[in-house]
């Protein structure tokens, strides 16, 4: 649906199965709940693929994700949750088409060293984190939308935009808020249901 709707960036949270495969899911507790099971433990790829989300949707493993990326050469995958750049690159060998959100400078550097073109450093929206971005010349960052509601967040976006940096902001479904901040220089918003046909 997202691809048919014209979205070029699609975000998937990634988890690892007990047998070492990457799968799309926010966390195991939620995955078990939406597939009609209880528990919090990771499961095998075979069990993962045998489940149905809300009784009707087939969950995505790295096998299906690779197929989707191969079939849609303009699609960019944005990843979250998993913090193992090597595992992501090994499972999904699209180094130029993955934006991987990373939460430590060590993981960010590892992704660069492995040749990932678009590692994205996640910051907490504090003044210190804003300065780290400029001190270390980090070109691609992610942070929570609440930071944009503060003057220092607005100033950061303007400065980042002027330095040709990119910011992915999570999460908002407020059309006016998204539009106003895209105009300020935010590169992209994580959004569950903003209608691309009515926006950009």
PDB file of C-alpha atoms in Angstrom:
ATOM      1  CA  UNK A   1       0.000   0.000   0.000  1.00  0.00           C
ATOM      2  CA  UNK A   2       2.790   2.419   0.899  1.00  0.00           C
ATOM      3  CA  UNK A   3       4.721   1.655  -2.289  1.00  0.00           C
ATOM      4  CA  UNK A   4       1.592   2.019  -4.425  1.00  0.00           C
ATOM      5  CA  UNK A   5       0.923   5.324  -2.662  1.00  0.00           C
ATOM      6  CA  UNK A   6       4.238   6.734  -3.871  1.00  0.00           C
ATOM      7  CA  UNK A   7       6.248   6.582  -0.658  1.00  0.00           C
ATOM      8  CA  UNK A   8       9.974   6.169  -1.347  1.00  0.00           C
ATOM      9  CA  UNK A   9      11.089   5.894   2.290  1.00  0.00           C
ATOM     10  CA  UNK A  10       9.581   3.089   4.351  1.00  0.00           C
ATOM     11  CA  UNK A  11      10.600   2.480   7.950  1.00  0.00           C
ATOM     12  CA  UNK A  12      10.736  -0.990   9.480  1.00  0.00           C
ATOM     13  CA  UNK A  13      11.778  -1.831  13.010  1.00  0.00           C
ATOM     14  CA  UNK A  14      13.986  -4.909  12.900  1.00  0.00           C
ATOM     15  CA  UNK A  15      14.336  -7.780  15.365  1.00  0.00           C
ATOM     16  CA  UNK A  16      16.498 -10.899  15.300  1.00  0.00           C
ATOM     17  CA  UNK A  17      15.049 -14.407  15.469  1.00  0.00           C
ATOM     18  CA  UNK A  18      16.525 -17.171  17.615  1.00  0.00           C
ATOM     19  CA  UNK A  19      18.214 -18.607  14.512  1.00  0.00           C
ATOM     20  CA  UNK A  20      19.792 -15.302  13.471  1.00  0.00           C
ATOM     21  CA  UNK A  21      17.429 -13.895  10.834  1.00  0.00           C
ATOM     22  CA  UNK A  22      16.212 -10.304  10.735  1.00  0.00           C
ATOM     23  CA  UNK A  23      12.470  -9.749  10.794  1.00  0.00           C
ATOM     24  CA  UNK A  24      10.210  -6.705  10.858  1.00  0.00           C
ATOM     25  CA  UNK A  25       8.699  -6.036  14.254  1.00  0.00           C
ATOM     26  CA  UNK A  26       8.706  -3.385  16.958  1.00  0.00           C
ATOM     27  CA  UNK A  27       9.316  -5.820  19.818  1.00  0.00           C
ATOM     28  CA  UNK A  28       8.519  -9.448  20.581  1.00  0.00           C
ATOM     29  CA  UNK A  29       5.773  -8.713  23.114  1.00  0.00           C
ATOM     30  CA  UNK A  30       3.855  -6.660  20.564  1.00  0.00           C
ATOM     31  CA  UNK A  31       4.496  -9.198  17.796  1.00  0.00           C
ATOM     32  CA  UNK A  32       3.131 -12.035  19.918  1.00  0.00           C
ATOM     33  CA  UNK A  33       0.087  -9.954  20.854  1.00  0.00           C
ATOM     34  CA  UNK A  34      -0.842  -8.969  17.267  1.00  0.00           C
ATOM     35  CA  UNK A  35      -0.412 -12.572  16.134  1.00  0.00           C
ATOM     36  CA  UNK A  36      -2.631 -13.961  18.893  1.00  0.00           C
ATOM     37  CA  UNK A  37       0.039 -15.389  21.192  1.00  0.00           C
ATOM     38  CA  UNK A  38       1.444 -14.581  24.610  1.00  0.00           C
ATOM     39  CA  UNK A  39       5.020 -14.179  25.675  1.00  0.00           C
ATOM     40  CA  UNK A  40       8.043 -11.963  25.205  1.00  0.00           C
ATOM     41  CA  UNK A  41      10.654 -14.370  23.892  1.00  0.00           C
ATOM     42  CA  UNK A  42      12.183 -14.295  20.417  1.00  0.00           C
ATOM     43  CA  UNK A  43      11.095 -17.083  18.069  1.00  0.00           C
ATOM     44  CA  UNK A  44      12.609 -18.895  15.095  1.00  0.00           C
ATOM     45  CA  UNK A  45      12.238 -17.719  11.502  1.00  0.00           C
ATOM     46  CA  UNK A  46       9.990 -20.688  10.733  1.00  0.00           C
ATOM     47  CA  UNK A  47       7.599 -19.829  13.549  1.00  0.00           C
ATOM     48  CA  UNK A  48       7.706 -16.131  12.668  1.00  0.00           C
ATOM     49  CA  UNK A  49       6.750 -16.852   9.052  1.00  0.00           C
ATOM     50  CA  UNK A  50       3.927 -19.171  10.112  1.00  0.00           C
ATOM     51  CA  UNK A  51       2.091 -16.401  11.986  1.00  0.00           C
ATOM     52  CA  UNK A  52      -0.468 -13.910  10.684  1.00  0.00           C
ATOM     53  CA  UNK A  53      -0.675 -10.317  11.949  1.00  0.00           C
ATOM     54  CA  UNK A  54      -4.257  -9.579  13.057  1.00  0.00           C
ATOM     55  CA  UNK A  55      -5.164 -12.926  11.526  1.00  0.00           C
ATOM     56  CA  UNK A  56      -4.618 -11.746   7.944  1.00  0.00           C
ATOM     57  CA  UNK A  57      -1.227 -10.128   7.200  1.00  0.00           C
ATOM     58  CA  UNK A  58       1.970 -12.029   6.457  1.00  0.00           C
ATOM     59  CA  UNK A  59       4.899 -10.718   8.528  1.00  0.00           C
ATOM     60  CA  UNK A  60       8.101  -9.673   6.749  1.00  0.00           C
ATOM     61  CA  UNK A  61      11.394 -11.451   7.229  1.00  0.00           C
ATOM     62  CA  UNK A  62      14.682 -10.423   5.652  1.00  0.00           C
ATOM     63  CA  UNK A  63      13.774 -12.741   2.740  1.00  0.00           C
ATOM     64  CA  UNK A  64      10.637 -10.754   1.857  1.00  0.00           C
ATOM     65  CA  UNK A  65      12.337  -7.428   2.557  1.00  0.00           C
ATOM     66  CA  UNK A  66      15.162  -8.275   0.116  1.00  0.00           C
ATOM     67  CA  UNK A  67      12.579  -9.196  -2.517  1.00  0.00           C
ATOM     68  CA  UNK A  68      10.694  -5.931  -2.026  1.00  0.00           C
ATOM     69  CA  UNK A  69      13.900  -3.884  -2.321  1.00  0.00           C
ATOM     70  CA  UNK A  70      14.957  -5.796  -5.449  1.00  0.00           C
ATOM     71  CA  UNK A  71      11.540  -5.277  -7.057  1.00  0.00           C
ATOM     72  CA  UNK A  72      11.467  -1.553  -6.193  1.00  0.00           C
ATOM     73  CA  UNK A  73      14.873  -0.035  -7.021  1.00  0.00           C
ATOM     74  CA  UNK A  74      13.824   3.486  -5.927  1.00  0.00           C
ATOM     75  CA  UNK A  75      12.721   2.352  -2.465  1.00  0.00           C
ATOM     76  CA  UNK A  76      14.791   3.396   0.574  1.00  0.00           C
ATOM     77  CA  UNK A  77      14.556   1.317   3.744  1.00  0.00           C
ATOM     78  CA  UNK A  78      14.809   3.139   7.071  1.00  0.00           C
ATOM     79  CA  UNK A  79      15.621   0.809   9.981  1.00  0.00           C
ATOM     80  CA  UNK A  80      15.208   1.164  13.715  1.00  0.00           C
ATOM     81  CA  UNK A  81      15.612  -0.902  16.885  1.00  0.00           C
ATOM     82  CA  UNK A  82      18.407  -3.248  15.797  1.00  0.00           C
ATOM     83  CA  UNK A  83      21.864  -1.848  16.579  1.00  0.00           C
ATOM     84  CA  UNK A  84      24.068  -4.227  14.613  1.00  0.00           C
ATOM     85  CA  UNK A  85      25.195  -2.629  11.330  1.00  0.00           C
ATOM     86  CA  UNK A  86      27.023  -5.786  10.272  1.00  0.00           C
ATOM     87  CA  UNK A  87      23.923  -7.953  10.652  1.00  0.00           C
ATOM     88  CA  UNK A  88      21.797  -5.487   8.684  1.00  0.00           C
ATOM     89  CA  UNK A  89      24.300  -5.196   5.823  1.00  0.00           C
ATOM     90  CA  UNK A  90      24.774  -8.963   5.718  1.00  0.00           C
ATOM     91  CA  UNK A  91      21.018  -9.653   5.590  1.00  0.00           C
ATOM     92  CA  UNK A  92      20.107  -6.712   3.359  1.00  0.00           C
ATOM     93  CA  UNK A  93      23.040  -5.949   1.018  1.00  0.00           C
ATOM     94  CA  UNK A  94      21.780  -2.561  -0.163  1.00  0.00           C
ATOM     95  CA  UNK A  95      24.385  -0.240   1.388  1.00  0.00           C
ATOM     96  CA  UNK A  96      23.226   2.722  -0.717  1.00  0.00           C
ATOM     97  CA  UNK A  97      19.515   2.219   0.045  1.00  0.00           C
ATOM     98  CA  UNK A  98      19.398   1.769   3.803  1.00  0.00           C
ATOM     99  CA  UNK A  99      19.089   4.573   6.338  1.00  0.00           C
ATOM    100  CA  UNK A 100      19.975   2.945   9.649  1.00  0.00           C
ATOM    101  CA  UNK A 101      19.091   4.733  12.862  1.00  0.00           C
ATOM    102  CA  UNK A 102      21.907   4.293  15.401  1.00  0.00           C
ATOM    103  CA  UNK A 103      21.973   5.361  19.025  1.00  0.00           C
ATOM    104  CA  UNK A 104      25.666   5.443  19.939  1.00  0.00           C
ATOM    105  CA  UNK A 105      28.624   7.098  18.264  1.00  0.00           C
ATOM    106  CA  UNK A 106      30.426   3.730  18.293  1.00  0.00           C
ATOM    107  CA  UNK A 107      27.608   2.046  16.317  1.00  0.00           C
ATOM    108  CA  UNK A 108      27.459   5.047  14.000  1.00  0.00           C
ATOM    109  CA  UNK A 109      31.207   4.773  13.305  1.00  0.00           C
ATOM    110  CA  UNK A 110      30.944   1.009  12.781  1.00  0.00           C
ATOM    111  CA  UNK A 111      28.262   1.563  10.144  1.00  0.00           C
ATOM    112  CA  UNK A 112      30.500   4.070   8.361  1.00  0.00           C
ATOM    113  CA  UNK A 113      33.459   1.693   8.533  1.00  0.00           C
ATOM    114  CA  UNK A 114      31.337  -1.083   6.990  1.00  0.00           C
ATOM    115  CA  UNK A 115      30.432   1.176   4.074  1.00  0.00           C
ATOM    116  CA  UNK A 116      26.817   1.993   4.930  1.00  0.00           C
ATOM    117  CA  UNK A 117      26.154   5.157   2.970  1.00  0.00           C
ATOM    118  CA  UNK A 118      23.415   6.610   5.195  1.00  0.00           C
ATOM    119  CA  UNK A 119      23.927   5.881   8.878  1.00  0.00           C
ATOM    120  CA  UNK A 120      21.612   8.135  10.884  1.00  0.00           C
ATOM    121  CA  UNK A 121      22.649   9.209  14.367  1.00  0.00           C
ATOM    122  CA  UNK A 122      19.738   9.430  16.795  1.00  0.00           C
ATOM    123  CA  UNK A 123      20.011  12.330  19.229  1.00  0.00           C
ATOM    124  CA  UNK A 124      17.990  13.194  22.314  1.00  0.00           C
ATOM    125  CA  UNK A 125      17.160  16.765  21.264  1.00  0.00           C
ATOM    126  CA  UNK A 126      19.241  18.405  23.997  1.00  0.00           C
ATOM    127  CA  UNK A 127      21.513  21.376  23.351  1.00  0.00           C
ATOM    128  CA  UNK A 128      24.528  19.105  23.947  1.00  0.00           C
ATOM    129  CA  UNK A 129      23.323  16.606  21.343  1.00  0.00           C
ATOM    130  CA  UNK A 130      22.804  19.417  18.833  1.00  0.00           C
ATOM    131  CA  UNK A 131      26.403  20.547  19.348  1.00  0.00           C
ATOM    132  CA  UNK A 132      27.703  16.982  18.960  1.00  0.00           C
ATOM    133  CA  UNK A 133      26.146  16.897  15.487  1.00  0.00           C
ATOM    134  CA  UNK A 134      28.116  19.964  14.414  1.00  0.00           C
ATOM    135  CA  UNK A 135      31.311  19.125  16.316  1.00  0.00           C
ATOM    136  CA  UNK A 136      31.490  15.695  14.675  1.00  0.00           C
ATOM    137  CA  UNK A 137      30.093  16.872  11.326  1.00  0.00           C
ATOM    138  CA  UNK A 138      27.320  14.278  11.336  1.00  0.00           C
ATOM    139  CA  UNK A 139      25.210  14.894   8.212  1.00  0.00           C
ATOM    140  CA  UNK A 140      22.130  12.775   9.012  1.00  0.00           C
ATOM    141  CA  UNK A 141      20.294  12.765  12.343  1.00  0.00           C
ATOM    142  CA  UNK A 142      17.030  11.627  13.876  1.00  0.00           C
ATOM    143  CA  UNK A 143      15.217  13.062  16.880  1.00  0.00           C
ATOM    144  CA  UNK A 144      11.769  13.305  18.442  1.00  0.00           C
ATOM    145  CA  UNK A 145       9.262  15.878  17.205  1.00  0.00           C
ATOM    146  CA  UNK A 146       8.936  17.431  20.671  1.00  0.00           C
ATOM    147  CA  UNK A 147      12.348  19.080  20.165  1.00  0.00           C
ATOM    148  CA  UNK A 148      10.864  21.129  17.314  1.00  0.00           C
ATOM    149  CA  UNK A 149       8.401  22.706  19.720  1.00  0.00           C
ATOM    150  CA  UNK A 150      11.289  24.469  21.496  1.00  0.00           C
ATOM    151  CA  UNK A 151      13.192  27.498  20.166  1.00  0.00           C
ATOM    152  CA  UNK A 152      16.539  25.675  20.362  1.00  0.00           C
ATOM    153  CA  UNK A 153      15.111  22.865  18.229  1.00  0.00           C
ATOM    154  CA  UNK A 154      13.950  25.339  15.618  1.00  0.00           C
ATOM    155  CA  UNK A 155      17.374  27.015  15.634  1.00  0.00           C
ATOM    156  CA  UNK A 156      19.072  23.619  15.279  1.00  0.00           C
ATOM    157  CA  UNK A 157      16.985  22.719  12.216  1.00  0.00           C
ATOM    158  CA  UNK A 158      17.772  26.027  10.532  1.00  0.00           C
ATOM    159  CA  UNK A 159      21.498  25.626  11.227  1.00  0.00           C
ATOM    160  CA  UNK A 160      21.512  21.982  10.101  1.00  0.00           C
ATOM    161  CA  UNK A 161      19.664  22.900   6.908  1.00  0.00           C
ATOM    162  CA  UNK A 162      22.130  25.720   6.197  1.00  0.00           C
ATOM    163  CA  UNK A 163      25.007  23.258   6.606  1.00  0.00           C
ATOM    164  CA  UNK A 164      23.267  20.858   4.165  1.00  0.00           C
ATOM    165  CA  UNK A 165      22.535  18.294   6.867  1.00  0.00           C
ATOM    166  CA  UNK A 166      19.405  16.151   7.001  1.00  0.00           C
ATOM    167  CA  UNK A 167      16.985  15.531   9.868  1.00  0.00           C
ATOM    168  CA  UNK A 168      14.440  12.726  10.134  1.00  0.00           C
ATOM    169  CA  UNK A 169      11.918  13.562  12.841  1.00  0.00           C
ATOM    170  CA  UNK A 170       9.731  11.001  14.621  1.00  0.00           C
ATOM    171  CA  UNK A 171       6.755  10.864  14.897  1.00  0.00           C
ATOM    172  CA  UNK A 172       3.910  13.110  13.870  1.00  0.00           C
ATOM    173  CA  UNK A 173       0.611  12.825  12.061  1.00  0.00           C
ATOM    174  CA  UNK A 174      -0.209  16.541  12.429  1.00  0.00           C
ATOM    175  CA  UNK A 175      -0.429  17.945   8.912  1.00  0.00           C
ATOM    176  CA  UNK A 176       0.181  21.613   9.792  1.00  0.00           C
ATOM    177  CA  UNK A 177       3.110  20.735  12.087  1.00  0.00           C
ATOM    178  CA  UNK A 178       4.685  18.570   9.367  1.00  0.00           C
ATOM    179  CA  UNK A 179       4.191  21.195   6.655  1.00  0.00           C
ATOM    180  CA  UNK A 180       5.573  24.039   8.793  1.00  0.00           C
ATOM    181  CA  UNK A 181       8.679  22.119   9.774  1.00  0.00           C
ATOM    182  CA  UNK A 182       9.352  20.760   6.287  1.00  0.00           C
ATOM    183  CA  UNK A 183       9.381  24.400   5.213  1.00  0.00           C
ATOM    184  CA  UNK A 184      11.904  25.143   8.000  1.00  0.00           C
ATOM    185  CA  UNK A 185      14.294  22.471   6.797  1.00  0.00           C
ATOM    186  CA  UNK A 186      13.256  19.107   8.258  1.00  0.00           C
ATOM    187  CA  UNK A 187      14.078  16.470   5.635  1.00  0.00           C
ATOM    188  CA  UNK A 188      11.495  13.823   6.545  1.00  0.00           C
ATOM    189  CA  UNK A 189       8.928  12.881   9.155  1.00  0.00           C
ATOM    190  CA  UNK A 190       8.106   9.445  10.467  1.00  0.00           C
ATOM    191  CA  UNK A 191       4.322   9.327  10.119  1.00  0.00           C
ATOM    192  CA  UNK A 192       1.787   6.543  10.396  1.00  0.00           C
ATOM    193  CA  UNK A 193      -1.001   8.048   8.338  1.00  0.00           C
ATOM    194  CA  UNK A 194      -0.085  11.394   6.768  1.00  0.00           C
ATOM    195  CA  UNK A 195      -1.519  11.282   3.253  1.00  0.00           C
ATOM    196  CA  UNK A 196       1.258  11.769   0.736  1.00  0.00           C
ATOM    197  CA  UNK A 197      -1.255  12.542  -2.020  1.00  0.00           C
ATOM    198  CA  UNK A 198      -2.294  15.649  -0.089  1.00  0.00           C
ATOM    199  CA  UNK A 199       1.194  16.644   1.051  1.00  0.00           C
ATOM    200  CA  UNK A 200       4.621  16.021  -0.372  1.00  0.00           C
TER     201      UNK A 200
END
